[in-house]
Amino acid sequence: MIVDCAHYRDGKRQHEDAIEPERAAEIARAAAEGEFIWIGLHQPEPGDLARLSRLFGLHELAVEDAELKHQRPKIEDYDRSYFIVLRTAHYHEEEEQVHFGEIHIFAGAGYVITVRHGPGSELATARKRLEARPDLLALGPSAAVWAIVDKVVDDYLPVVDGIEDDIEEVEDEVFDDDQPAPTARIYHLKREVIEFHRAAWPLLNPLDALERGAYFGVPDELRRFFRDVHDHARRIDEQVNSQRELLTSILEANLALVSVNQNEVVKKISAIAAIIAAPTLIASVYGMNFADMPELDWRYGYLMALTAMAMLALVLGVFFRRIRWL
Amino acid sequence: MIVDCAHYRDGKRQHEDAIEPERAAEIARAAAEGEFIWIGLHQPEPGDLARLSRLFGLHELAVEDAELKHQRPKIEDYDRSYFIVLRTAHYHEEEEQVHFGEIHIFAGAGYVITVRHGPGSELATARKRLEARPDLLALGPSAAVWAIVDKVVDDYLPVVDGIEDDIEEVEDEVFDDDQPAPTARIYHLKREVIEFHRAAWPLLNPLDALERGAYFGVPDELRRFFRDVHDHARRIDEQVNSQRELLTSILEANLALVSVNQNEVVKKISAIAAIIAAPTLIASVYGMNFADMPELDWRYGYLMALTAMAMLALVLGVFFRRIRWL
Amino acid sequence: MIVDCAHYRDGKRQHEDAIEPERAAEIARAAAEGEFIWIGLHQPEPGDLARLSRLFGLHELAVEDAELKHQRPKIEDYDRSYFIVLRTAHYHEEEEQVHFGEIHIFAGAGYVITVRHGPGSELATARKRLEARPDLLALGPSAAVWAIVDKVVDDYLPVVDGIEDDIEEVEDEVFDDDQPAPTARIYHLKREVIEFHRAAWPLLNPLDALERGAYFGVPDELRRFFRDVHDHARRIDEQVNSQRELLTSILEANLALVSVNQNEVVKKISAIAAIIAAPTLIASVYGMNFADMPELDWRYGYLMALTAMAMLALVLGVFFRRIRWL
Amino acid sequence: MIVDCAHYRDGKRQHEDAIEPERAAEIARAAAEGEFIWIGLHQPEPGDLARLSRLFGLHELAVEDAELKHQRPKIEDYDRSYFIVLRTAHYHEEEEQVHFGEIHIFAGAGYVITVRHGPGSELATARKRLEARPDLLALGPSAAVWAIVDKVVDDYLPVVDGIEDDIEEVEDEVFDDDQPAPTARIYHLKREVIEFHRAAWPLLNPLDALERGAYFGVPDELRRFFRDVHDHARRIDEQVNSQRELLTSILEANLALVSVNQNEVVKKISAIAAIIAAPTLIASVYGMNFADMPELDWRYGYLMALTAMAMLALVLGVFFRRIRWL
Amino acid sequence: MIVDCAHYRDGKRQHEDAIEPERAAEIARAAAEGEFIWIGLHQPEPGDLARLSRLFGLHELAVEDAELKHQRPKIEDYDRSYFIVLRTAHYHEEEEQVHFGEIHIFAGAGYVITVRHGPGSELATARKRLEARPDLLALGPSAAVWAIVDKVVDDYLPVVDGIEDDIEEVEDEVFDDDQPAPTARIYHLKREVIEFHRAAWPLLNPLDALERGAYFGVPDELRRFFRDVHDHARRIDEQVNSQRELLTSILEANLALVSVNQNEVVKKISAIAAIIAAPTLIASVYGMNFADMPELDWRYGYLMALTAMAMLALVLGVFFRRIRWL
């Protein structure tokens, strides 16, 4: 579905409403420096891309990739027109899961076409933010690219923070004796982190290239803005790496604590067993059938035996409590 | 066995049927730009390669490698003729095993010779696909090389997906209490992943060189297609690396869960032991032979004893259930 | 809050008291080689940065970063003016925790503006130290930058040393049989080390660039001083990496020792159980009701049985002590 | 001991028998392009090297290294004469151990001197193989170097294959319930792999340099042959790395299986204990001395008790078998 | 303390006795090519360095570092004068500990000043060795630097060998059933290796630079000697890395063996428990008070019961021995 189709010149949007792609393509062909068309698609139908491909002369390989989805983040240069793949991430609080989406950008002289799949990183806000900055908007299509990449990377932050919160919860669970070992949760968090890393990490190299000005048509002033995005992306990547390492350590600590815990259980059990077995021994003794067992005939023999048994149990109980087995 | 021997000119196959290699070699020697011979071999007999080597002047080291098999993926430059080794992969669903094959390509001015060993990546489809694209076919031998590499890398995808499915199954097994720990299966999956990585990873460098145009005779238009393949290969490699890390984590989580599980067993056992041992203690007490044990002569003494034993067992049962040992 | 605003010329402070930022900006604009303004802010209010940004023409992205905090360490070049982010670290002995703060530096021709957030690395000392070195002070703003970076990196040292001490304590705990396994403490130490690494490590690249003279306006003489800081930072980074590896090993050793310890407990328990069970068996034997059990009628039968039971317990006790199960 | 001393010219050996080193040195000094002397030593006595050093002007550092042995693989350039160290490997099937030897090569204009220490990679075969290829032999001393390196790397293959076989055996042992955990064997295999990696890996860089033609005096035609060797060495290195990772995983899987196994044992034991303890409880009950225990006087009381005990044991046995504890 | 102060010219020491530093400084200033002063200090007092700094114009940062100690190995270039830090290592056999010391070298045109702290690598031997080689000595100050670095790196060898021996001892302990698990020792060895790596590894880069001739004033002939040292240092570094990996594997193998061992203990205990519990059950049976228990009145009833008990214990003992639980 074509969501919007705007014409920007001199840092200002020319028509409030979306224009027709055919008209837009004409404008794009004749666009002056800094003038451009921005077409936004959301989960396009098969025909949409084909139509735009014809109008704007998009490269077949790029269009094929955009149709297939599940691409890795990248920037591909097709003779001064670019195909960019970004992966969006959205943290679903309740499921404790990261949902991934994709944004594909076709950018060339005079036009930017964005295709969004799945959840995360709505582009309307990116567009609004850029429209509020006529100075940047006037720099042409690469400003739109920046606005989108900036939005996508900014939206990674709540994801990392959400994972960070979960890690802290998991730490509490691991080191709290009364809660069962959260092995499954640790593992699923680690899976999330690994997948998120795979979504965000490949973006670093193209961003580095953008910062260094390796791509044609990026105004110098904008390179600083790409450097800013690159810096944020790197910060997120470093945090994700730390989280990965932390989760590995938590898994190990968890394992050690499971063993420590088992040790405690074994000690407790053994103490109880001893407390039952010792009086049983006494009872067995007085259950023997020897003809001559003086205690049996004592007046308070039975009472004494019971007392002895209770005392023994008590002494053992205190002893085991003292050596912390109980 | 020589499977096919075709003559391509101006993007079209010249004869429907296979031609004789001797005739093909003559054509290759006189080939114009974009004209070439494509000879396909499948598990060739010793004589086949020797014959083609004589006809097309293949380098002895390349021929030796092609005969030996079990090569690592690589592209070797012999003065503008190339020897390429690819490893094909096929995922056998039932055995949960990856089967590997090999494809060797000799490519030079005017000819492409492909040698296929073992299962996976049938080249007939690659040939069909390329013949449907006269524009690419007209670019000469490197187009054929692209078509083959593209096919091989595309065929990696179902392998990675198959492994991904198995990993998800294994996750379910690990975190399902009622199933035994699938240690052996995890290990064998990891072995598959390591071997698959070894088959696919060495391809990345030569593909990068192809993308960058480091090899002579690759038309610029085709470099984009090689970049596309390179990108797919990288995506697969990144996924394989994630899988490797996931499997390591699963192995660790599995270990922790085995310990947790053992803990549960020990608790259950201990509870049962206590439930049996406590009444036994009571029975032992009334088995003592003291002369003066008033309870023994009570009317309902026996009943009371039995009741006490049952009650004690019940209380313990409830208690252990409450602390979740039962 | 603006803490200080000084004017330096020819290696000397010009006014004892802080001057007004507006006046300072004028001086900065007209500053000769080596003359500069140093403004120090501590947890500035929103208006402070905006005011200085207007006066000194700071770049909007840099100001935005300085307001957001939680930046990664970096040096950003804005056409010969620089924005530098440093992370300060302070080790809190009692909590065994590293507290992190941030210092942002805006440096350009004729001015240095420092913004400090959170605890750690008070800059007054850095200023004092630099004022005591007129030769360096006369080298201009980059000398101030050096003084600050030097102070920040110097303040990392007590952090690493504090962690080193904790690691040694933890080692003692791990290998001391009488203390419980300090799993939680090891984990928290590792977390500290990972976070500290994340704070300090990204500084290495910019420091390397400073040493190599990649930034404009750093006098040659000062490059040696930056090399000195770089060297210290690298030393700290290497030590942090060692600590990370050590803590991983401690976690593993801890796990092994927990298992060893459990083994000891199981052996002890089993020995005790056997010592109780064996006499119980004897007692049970003499509790049998056979008509013809000669021992029952022996005069010292009962005494002999008791002696046998005691002897058996003793023998078992000695035996288990000898095989070190007790 | 000097094993052989041959004079090669135009791709042919000049004398069947070994010539005197003094004579050889004269020939070497006057050697034409592609003419050279090949002297082979095996575990030389102190004097041998000194004598050759004098005759051929070998560099003192190279000679010192050759005398010391235990060098790391390397190629050292002494002004157009070279000192090469190779580590040979031989897999001893029965001991499951890799034995390492060393080959030192001094190569310069007109001469190649090879010194072999310890087992592995006999050079006579390398010499034979080269003599069968007059076209390569005519390329001079670097052809001899290639023949030796080729032989050494070829001889790595059976080593890797031997280790691969052992790994497969160890896998079977690990996953076979009836065999004890082969921890020691896994560890020793890993040690072998680490040591072998250390012997083979440092060779990759010099081979890469040879392939790229970084060393003077290597004819272009020969560079392809060195590339071939390099490729084999890389294949071996990749396989060794996979083996290292596999062995780490096996060690982990082994640990998990030991725990699983222990779990099985604990369950079995507990089931047996319960099967004994429950009838004991019944027996204890009827061992009580209450005056009024009607069952005691029943005609088939005893039989019923015995039956009850047997039934109980049976029921428990069936139950434990059903929950797979027995 | 100034240990020695020698004047070398034309490869020969000029005075047998140490000369005054002031005199030495004069000579250094007027030194011809290859003529130089070598001053050796051992744990200098505060004044010593200040004095030499004044006389030879050492850079303040270098002097500061030399006073602080605990530097990382490095070579710092101060406009053609150099400050070099080396870490010496000495293996203390009995404590199984590596003791580290430091050597600081100030080298410039006409002088070399060495400062030694702590144990290890006495420099007198290095000086002797160099004096025995007038050809090298005549190459000037860099020859002295080489002699010292060579000595320091040579002294690493016994350290690595000592650790290697300990690793082998630890392996024996781990795989010997009768010895307790040497967890603490493994950990301490690993700590040693990590620390030693930290001391030796940073030297590789400067040595590489020396080999490549990146530093001014190193004669070509000497570069080979530095290459030789570099090669030895790399060999040691590779061995240290192997040791690190080995120790990690040993720790894991140790953990697995502790578990295996625990399994053995549990089996043994259970067997013993069953052997006691089964006869106890029999005894309990005949302790029942049923009126009609024919066996009780049999003549050899008691004997039969005892025999049954003994037989049962024996049968169980044999059984458990056969399944290797005893």
mmCIF file of N, CA, C and O in Angstrom, chain A residues 133 171 175 224-225 227 231 234-235 238 242 245-246 249-250 252 256 263 270 281 284-293 295 325, chain C residues 59-61 70 72 74 77-79 184 187 190-191 198 201 244 251 255 258 262 269 280 283 286-289 295-296 301-302 305 309:
data_model
loop_
_atom_site.group_PDB
_atom_site.id
_atom_site.type_symbol
_atom_site.label_atom_id
_atom_site.label_comp_id
_atom_site.label_asym_id
_atom_site.label_seq_id
_atom_site.Cartn_x
_atom_site.Cartn_y
_atom_site.Cartn_z
ATOM 1 N N ARG A 133 12.778 20.276 10.165
ATOM 2 C CA ARG A 133 14.153 20.779 9.989
ATOM 3 C C ARG A 133 14.400 21.140 8.535
ATOM 4 O O ARG A 133 15.101 20.414 7.809
ATOM 5 N N GLU A 171 18.711 -11.795 37.253
ATOM 6 C CA GLU A 171 19.755 -11.827 38.285
ATOM 7 C C GLU A 171 19.135 -12.012 39.662
ATOM 8 O O GLU A 171 19.600 -12.823 40.466
ATOM 9 N N PHE A 175 19.804 -15.263 42.204
ATOM 10 C CA PHE A 175 20.459 -15.180 43.509
ATOM 11 C C PHE A 175 19.482 -15.193 44.677
ATOM 12 O O PHE A 175 19.869 -15.014 45.824
ATOM 13 N N ARG A 224 28.037 14.379 9.483
ATOM 14 C CA ARG A 224 28.077 14.460 10.947
ATOM 15 C C ARG A 224 26.853 13.824 11.567
ATOM 16 O O ARG A 224 26.905 13.254 12.645
ATOM 17 N N PHE A 225 25.722 13.977 10.859
ATOM 18 C CA PHE A 225 24.506 13.390 11.392
ATOM 19 C C PHE A 225 24.563 11.863 11.279
ATOM 20 O O PHE A 225 24.115 11.144 12.164
ATOM 21 N N ARG A 227 27.368 10.268 11.409
ATOM 22 C CA ARG A 227 28.314 9.891 12.458
ATOM 23 C C ARG A 227 27.590 9.736 13.787
ATOM 24 O O ARG A 227 27.853 8.818 14.568
ATOM 25 N N ASP A 231 27.425 6.437 15.937
ATOM 26 C CA ASP A 231 27.849 6.416 17.332
ATOM 27 C C ASP A 231 26.787 5.747 18.205
ATOM 28 O O ASP A 231 27.107 4.909 19.058
ATOM 29 N N ARG A 234 26.798 2.068 17.565
ATOM 30 C CA ARG A 234 27.934 1.397 18.200
ATOM 31 C C ARG A 234 27.703 1.219 19.689
ATOM 32 O O ARG A 234 28.053 0.210 20.285
ATOM 33 N N ARG A 235 27.133 2.272 20.309
ATOM 34 C CA ARG A 235 26.840 2.180 21.737
ATOM 35 C C ARG A 235 25.906 0.999 22.005
ATOM 36 O O ARG A 235 26.108 0.213 22.940
ATOM 37 N N GLU A 238 27.749 -2.262 21.596
ATOM 38 C CA GLU A 238 28.608 -2.572 22.747
ATOM 39 C C GLU A 238 27.781 -3.054 23.928
ATOM 40 O O GLU A 238 28.174 -3.980 24.631
ATOM 41 N N SER A 242 27.904 -6.692 25.831
ATOM 42 C CA SER A 242 28.010 -6.866 27.280
ATOM 43 C C SER A 242 26.905 -7.763 27.788
ATOM 44 O O SER A 242 27.132 -8.639 28.625
ATOM 45 N N GLU A 245 27.623 -11.328 27.139
ATOM 46 C CA GLU A 245 28.609 -11.872 28.062
ATOM 47 C C GLU A 245 28.000 -12.059 29.455
ATOM 48 O O GLU A 245 28.250 -13.062 30.119
ATOM 49 N N LEU A 246 27.192 -11.072 29.864
ATOM 50 C CA LEU A 246 26.545 -11.183 31.173
ATOM 51 C C LEU A 246 25.678 -12.435 31.242
ATOM 52 O O LEU A 246 25.707 -13.169 32.229
ATOM 53 N N SER A 249 27.563 -15.487 31.763
ATOM 54 C CA SER A 249 27.984 -15.600 33.158
ATOM 55 C C SER A 249 26.825 -15.976 34.057
ATOM 56 O O SER A 249 26.987 -16.751 35.009
ATOM 57 N N ILE A 250 25.644 -15.426 33.778
ATOM 58 C CA ILE A 250 24.485 -15.774 34.607
ATOM 59 C C ILE A 250 24.183 -17.258 34.479
ATOM 60 O O ILE A 250 23.898 -17.936 35.473
ATOM 61 N N GLU A 252 26.233 -19.593 33.916
ATOM 62 C CA GLU A 252 27.225 -20.332 34.700
ATOM 63 C C GLU A 252 26.968 -20.197 36.195
ATOM 64 O O GLU A 252 27.041 -21.172 36.941
ATOM 65 N N ALA A 256 26.128 -23.108 39.042
ATOM 66 C CA ALA A 256 26.812 -23.267 40.327
ATOM 67 C C ALA A 256 25.803 -23.222 41.469
ATOM 68 O O ALA A 256 25.872 -24.010 42.413
ATOM 69 N N ASN A 263 23.277 -29.252 47.241
ATOM 70 C CA ASN A 263 24.084 -29.551 48.403
ATOM 71 C C ASN A 263 23.286 -29.298 49.679
ATOM 72 O O ASN A 263 23.279 -30.119 50.598
ATOM 73 N N SER A 270 19.787 -35.474 54.961
ATOM 74 C CA SER A 270 20.619 -36.385 55.728
ATOM 75 C C SER A 270 20.420 -36.146 57.218
ATOM 76 O O SER A 270 20.373 -37.084 58.013
ATOM 77 N N LEU A 281 17.245 -46.986 66.251
ATOM 78 C CA LEU A 281 18.261 -47.908 66.758
ATOM 79 C C LEU A 281 17.977 -48.239 68.218
ATOM 80 O O LEU A 281 17.988 -49.414 68.621
ATOM 81 N N SER A 284 15.076 -50.485 68.552
ATOM 82 C CA SER A 284 15.433 -51.841 68.138
ATOM 83 C C SER A 284 16.158 -52.558 69.261
ATOM 84 O O SER A 284 15.965 -53.766 69.489
ATOM 85 N N VAL A 285 17.016 -51.844 69.940
ATOM 86 C CA VAL A 285 17.766 -52.451 71.031
ATOM 87 C C VAL A 285 16.810 -53.010 72.080
ATOM 88 O O VAL A 285 16.926 -54.158 72.493
ATOM 89 N N TYR A 286 15.832 -52.189 72.456
ATOM 90 C CA TYR A 286 14.922 -52.668 73.489
ATOM 91 C C TYR A 286 13.849 -53.595 72.928
ATOM 92 O O TYR A 286 12.966 -54.034 73.636
ATOM 93 N N GLY A 287 13.911 -53.848 71.662
ATOM 94 C CA GLY A 287 13.009 -54.828 71.065
ATOM 95 C C GLY A 287 13.666 -56.204 71.019
ATOM 96 O O GLY A 287 13.058 -57.189 70.607
ATOM 97 N N MET A 288 14.944 -56.261 71.453
ATOM 98 C CA MET A 288 15.631 -57.544 71.451
ATOM 99 C C MET A 288 15.028 -58.432 72.524
ATOM 100 O O MET A 288 14.516 -57.960 73.546
ATOM 101 N N ASN A 289 15.147 -59.736 72.300
ATOM 102 C CA ASN A 289 14.450 -60.673 73.170
ATOM 103 C C ASN A 289 15.346 -61.365 74.180
ATOM 104 O O ASN A 289 15.071 -62.484 74.596
ATOM 105 N N PHE A 290 16.439 -60.737 74.548
ATOM 106 C CA PHE A 290 17.317 -61.386 75.515
ATOM 107 C C PHE A 290 16.564 -61.633 76.808
ATOM 108 O O PHE A 290 15.723 -60.819 77.224
ATOM 109 N N ALA A 291 16.853 -62.771 77.425
ATOM 110 C CA ALA A 291 16.169 -63.130 78.656
ATOM 111 C C ALA A 291 16.473 -62.116 79.752
ATOM 112 O O ALA A 291 15.602 -61.677 80.491
ATOM 113 N N ASP A 292 17.721 -61.720 79.728
ATOM 114 C CA ASP A 292 18.165 -60.891 80.839
ATOM 115 C C ASP A 292 18.489 -59.478 80.378
ATOM 116 O O ASP A 292 19.621 -59.151 80.045
ATOM 117 N N MET A 293 17.463 -58.641 80.287
ATOM 118 C CA MET A 293 17.707 -57.246 79.960
ATOM 119 C C MET A 293 17.117 -56.398 81.064
ATOM 120 O O MET A 293 15.921 -56.080 81.067
ATOM 121 N N GLU A 295 16.976 -53.362 82.009
ATOM 122 C CA GLU A 295 16.208 -52.122 81.809
ATOM 123 C C GLU A 295 14.733 -52.424 81.538
ATOM 124 O O GLU A 295 13.856 -51.627 81.883
ATOM 125 N N TRP A 325 23.355 -27.734 58.668
ATOM 126 C CA TRP A 325 22.775 -28.695 57.742
ATOM 127 C C TRP A 325 21.261 -28.622 57.793
ATOM 128 O O TRP A 325 20.579 -29.211 56.972
ATOM 129 N N HIS C 59 28.240 22.869 18.102
ATOM 130 C CA HIS C 59 27.385 22.187 17.135
ATOM 131 C C HIS C 59 26.180 21.565 17.840
ATOM 132 O O HIS C 59 26.300 21.012 18.918
ATOM 133 N N GLU C 60 25.027 21.660 17.186
ATOM 134 C CA GLU C 60 23.795 21.176 17.831
ATOM 135 C C GLU C 60 23.860 19.709 18.244
ATOM 136 O O GLU C 60 23.378 19.323 19.302
ATOM 137 N N LEU C 61 24.498 18.848 17.390
ATOM 138 C CA LEU C 61 24.567 17.422 17.720
ATOM 139 C C LEU C 61 25.385 17.204 18.988
ATOM 140 O O LEU C 61 25.048 16.372 19.827
ATOM 141 N N HIS C 70 24.844 9.538 29.110
ATOM 142 C CA HIS C 70 24.968 8.118 28.751
ATOM 143 C C HIS C 70 25.519 7.940 27.340
ATOM 144 O O HIS C 70 24.990 7.176 26.542
ATOM 145 N N ARG C 72 28.809 7.061 24.770
ATOM 146 C CA ARG C 72 30.018 6.245 24.847
ATOM 147 C C ARG C 72 31.235 7.163 24.680
ATOM 148 O O ARG C 72 31.151 8.190 24.013
ATOM 149 N N LYS C 74 34.259 9.043 23.319
ATOM 150 C CA LYS C 74 34.565 9.316 21.910
ATOM 151 C C LYS C 74 35.162 10.696 21.748
ATOM 152 O O LYS C 74 35.085 11.537 22.647
ATOM 153 N N ASP C 77 35.030 15.201 15.741
ATOM 154 C CA ASP C 77 35.629 16.364 15.104
ATOM 155 C C ASP C 77 34.542 17.149 14.365
ATOM 156 O O ASP C 77 33.876 16.631 13.489
ATOM 157 N N TYR C 78 34.322 18.420 14.775
ATOM 158 C CA TYR C 78 33.396 19.286 14.045
ATOM 159 C C TYR C 78 34.199 20.418 13.421
ATOM 160 O O TYR C 78 34.279 21.502 13.986
ATOM 161 N N ASP C 79 34.803 20.164 12.313
ATOM 162 C CA ASP C 79 35.614 21.198 11.656
ATOM 163 C C ASP C 79 36.501 21.945 12.629
ATOM 164 O O ASP C 79 36.296 23.124 12.915
ATOM 165 N N ALA C 184 27.460 -15.512 44.015
ATOM 166 C CA ALA C 184 26.840 -14.215 43.727
ATOM 167 C C ALA C 184 27.903 -13.129 43.655
ATOM 168 O O ALA C 184 27.904 -12.271 42.766
ATOM 169 N N TYR C 187 29.887 -13.296 40.481
ATOM 170 C CA TYR C 187 29.101 -12.771 39.363
ATOM 171 C C TYR C 187 29.055 -11.248 39.387
ATOM 172 O O TYR C 187 29.240 -10.596 38.351
ATOM 173 N N LYS C 190 32.181 -9.770 38.213
ATOM 174 C CA LYS C 190 32.327 -9.876 36.768
ATOM 175 C C LYS C 190 31.487 -8.813 36.064
ATOM 176 O O LYS C 190 31.904 -8.215 35.077
ATOM 177 N N ARG C 191 30.312 -8.584 36.573
ATOM 178 C CA ARG C 191 29.460 -7.545 36.019
ATOM 179 C C ARG C 191 30.174 -6.182 36.079
ATOM 180 O O ARG C 191 30.181 -5.423 35.111
ATOM 181 N N ARG C 198 33.472 -1.600 29.362
ATOM 182 C CA ARG C 198 32.661 -0.866 28.402
ATOM 183 C C ARG C 198 32.874 0.652 28.535
ATOM 184 O O ARG C 198 32.764 1.391 27.554
ATOM 185 N N TRP C 201 37.199 1.030 27.496
ATOM 186 C CA TRP C 201 37.766 0.512 26.280
ATOM 187 C C TRP C 201 37.574 1.411 25.057
ATOM 188 O O TRP C 201 38.518 1.593 24.267
ATOM 189 N N ARG C 244 38.781 -10.138 33.718
ATOM 190 C CA ARG C 244 37.617 -10.788 33.158
ATOM 191 C C ARG C 244 37.878 -12.278 32.977
ATOM 192 O O ARG C 244 37.057 -13.122 33.348
ATOM 193 N N LEU C 251 34.808 -18.638 38.421
ATOM 194 C CA LEU C 251 33.452 -19.176 38.375
ATOM 195 C C LEU C 251 33.496 -20.679 38.094
ATOM 196 O O LEU C 251 32.765 -21.474 38.703
ATOM 197 N N LEU C 255 32.582 -23.772 40.660
ATOM 198 C CA LEU C 255 31.641 -24.842 40.327
ATOM 199 C C LEU C 255 32.241 -26.206 40.652
ATOM 200 O O LEU C 255 31.584 -27.071 41.249
ATOM 201 N N VAL C 258 32.284 -26.669 44.380
ATOM 202 C CA VAL C 258 30.956 -26.972 44.912
ATOM 203 C C VAL C 258 30.679 -28.464 44.752
ATOM 204 O O VAL C 258 30.187 -29.120 45.672
ATOM 205 N N GLN C 262 30.218 -31.222 47.655
ATOM 206 C CA GLN C 262 29.041 -32.062 47.739
ATOM 207 C C GLN C 262 29.446 -33.525 47.894
ATOM 208 O O GLN C 262 28.848 -34.276 48.658
ATOM 209 N N ILE C 269 27.767 -38.287 55.128
ATOM 210 C CA ILE C 269 26.417 -38.751 55.412
ATOM 211 C C ILE C 269 26.325 -40.268 55.338
ATOM 212 O O ILE C 269 25.746 -40.926 56.209
ATOM 213 N N THR C 280 21.717 -51.446 64.067
ATOM 214 C CA THR C 280 20.276 -51.699 63.968
ATOM 215 C C THR C 280 20.019 -53.106 63.449
ATOM 216 O O THR C 280 19.102 -53.804 63.906
ATOM 217 N N ALA C 283 20.481 -55.474 66.315
ATOM 218 C CA ALA C 283 19.331 -55.404 67.224
ATOM 219 C C ALA C 283 18.132 -56.136 66.631
ATOM 220 O O ALA C 283 17.403 -56.845 67.335
ATOM 221 N N TYR C 286 18.368 -59.902 67.125
ATOM 222 C CA TYR C 286 17.999 -60.404 68.434
ATOM 223 C C TYR C 286 16.581 -60.027 68.814
ATOM 224 O O TYR C 286 16.121 -60.324 69.899
ATOM 225 N N GLY C 287 15.884 -59.368 67.929
ATOM 226 C CA GLY C 287 14.459 -59.095 68.147
ATOM 227 C C GLY C 287 13.598 -60.173 67.509
ATOM 228 O O GLY C 287 12.371 -60.154 67.616
ATOM 229 N N MET C 288 14.252 -61.113 66.816
ATOM 230 C CA MET C 288 13.501 -62.185 66.182
ATOM 231 C C MET C 288 12.946 -63.120 67.250
ATOM 232 O O MET C 288 13.508 -63.260 68.324
ATOM 233 N N ASN C 289 11.855 -63.753 66.919
ATOM 234 C CA ASN C 289 11.138 -64.531 67.923
ATOM 235 C C ASN C 289 11.344 -66.040 67.819
ATOM 236 O O ASN C 289 10.472 -66.812 68.201
ATOM 237 N N GLU C 295 21.621 -67.503 72.255
ATOM 238 C CA GLU C 295 22.235 -66.286 72.809
ATOM 239 C C GLU C 295 21.278 -65.559 73.749
ATOM 240 O O GLU C 295 21.701 -64.903 74.695
ATOM 241 N N LEU C 296 19.970 -65.687 73.452
ATOM 242 C CA LEU C 296 19.017 -64.918 74.240
ATOM 243 C C LEU C 296 19.046 -65.307 75.703
ATOM 244 O O LEU C 296 18.751 -64.495 76.579
ATOM 245 N N GLY C 301 24.358 -62.273 77.419
ATOM 246 C CA GLY C 301 23.917 -62.110 76.014
ATOM 247 C C GLY C 301 23.656 -60.661 75.665
ATOM 248 O O GLY C 301 24.182 -60.127 74.672
ATOM 249 N N TYR C 302 22.865 -60.043 76.521
ATOM 250 C CA TYR C 302 22.483 -58.671 76.236
ATOM 251 C C TYR C 302 23.710 -57.771 76.158
ATOM 252 O O TYR C 302 23.890 -57.000 75.210
ATOM 253 N N ALA C 305 25.631 -58.377 73.072
ATOM 254 C CA ALA C 305 24.994 -57.759 71.899
ATOM 255 C C ALA C 305 25.301 -56.265 71.852
ATOM 256 O O ALA C 305 25.719 -55.717 70.820
ATOM 257 N N MET C 309 27.392 -54.297 69.048
ATOM 258 C CA MET C 309 26.892 -53.139 68.340
ATOM 259 C C MET C 309 27.861 -51.957 68.442
ATOM 260 O O MET C 309 28.181 -51.288 67.444
#
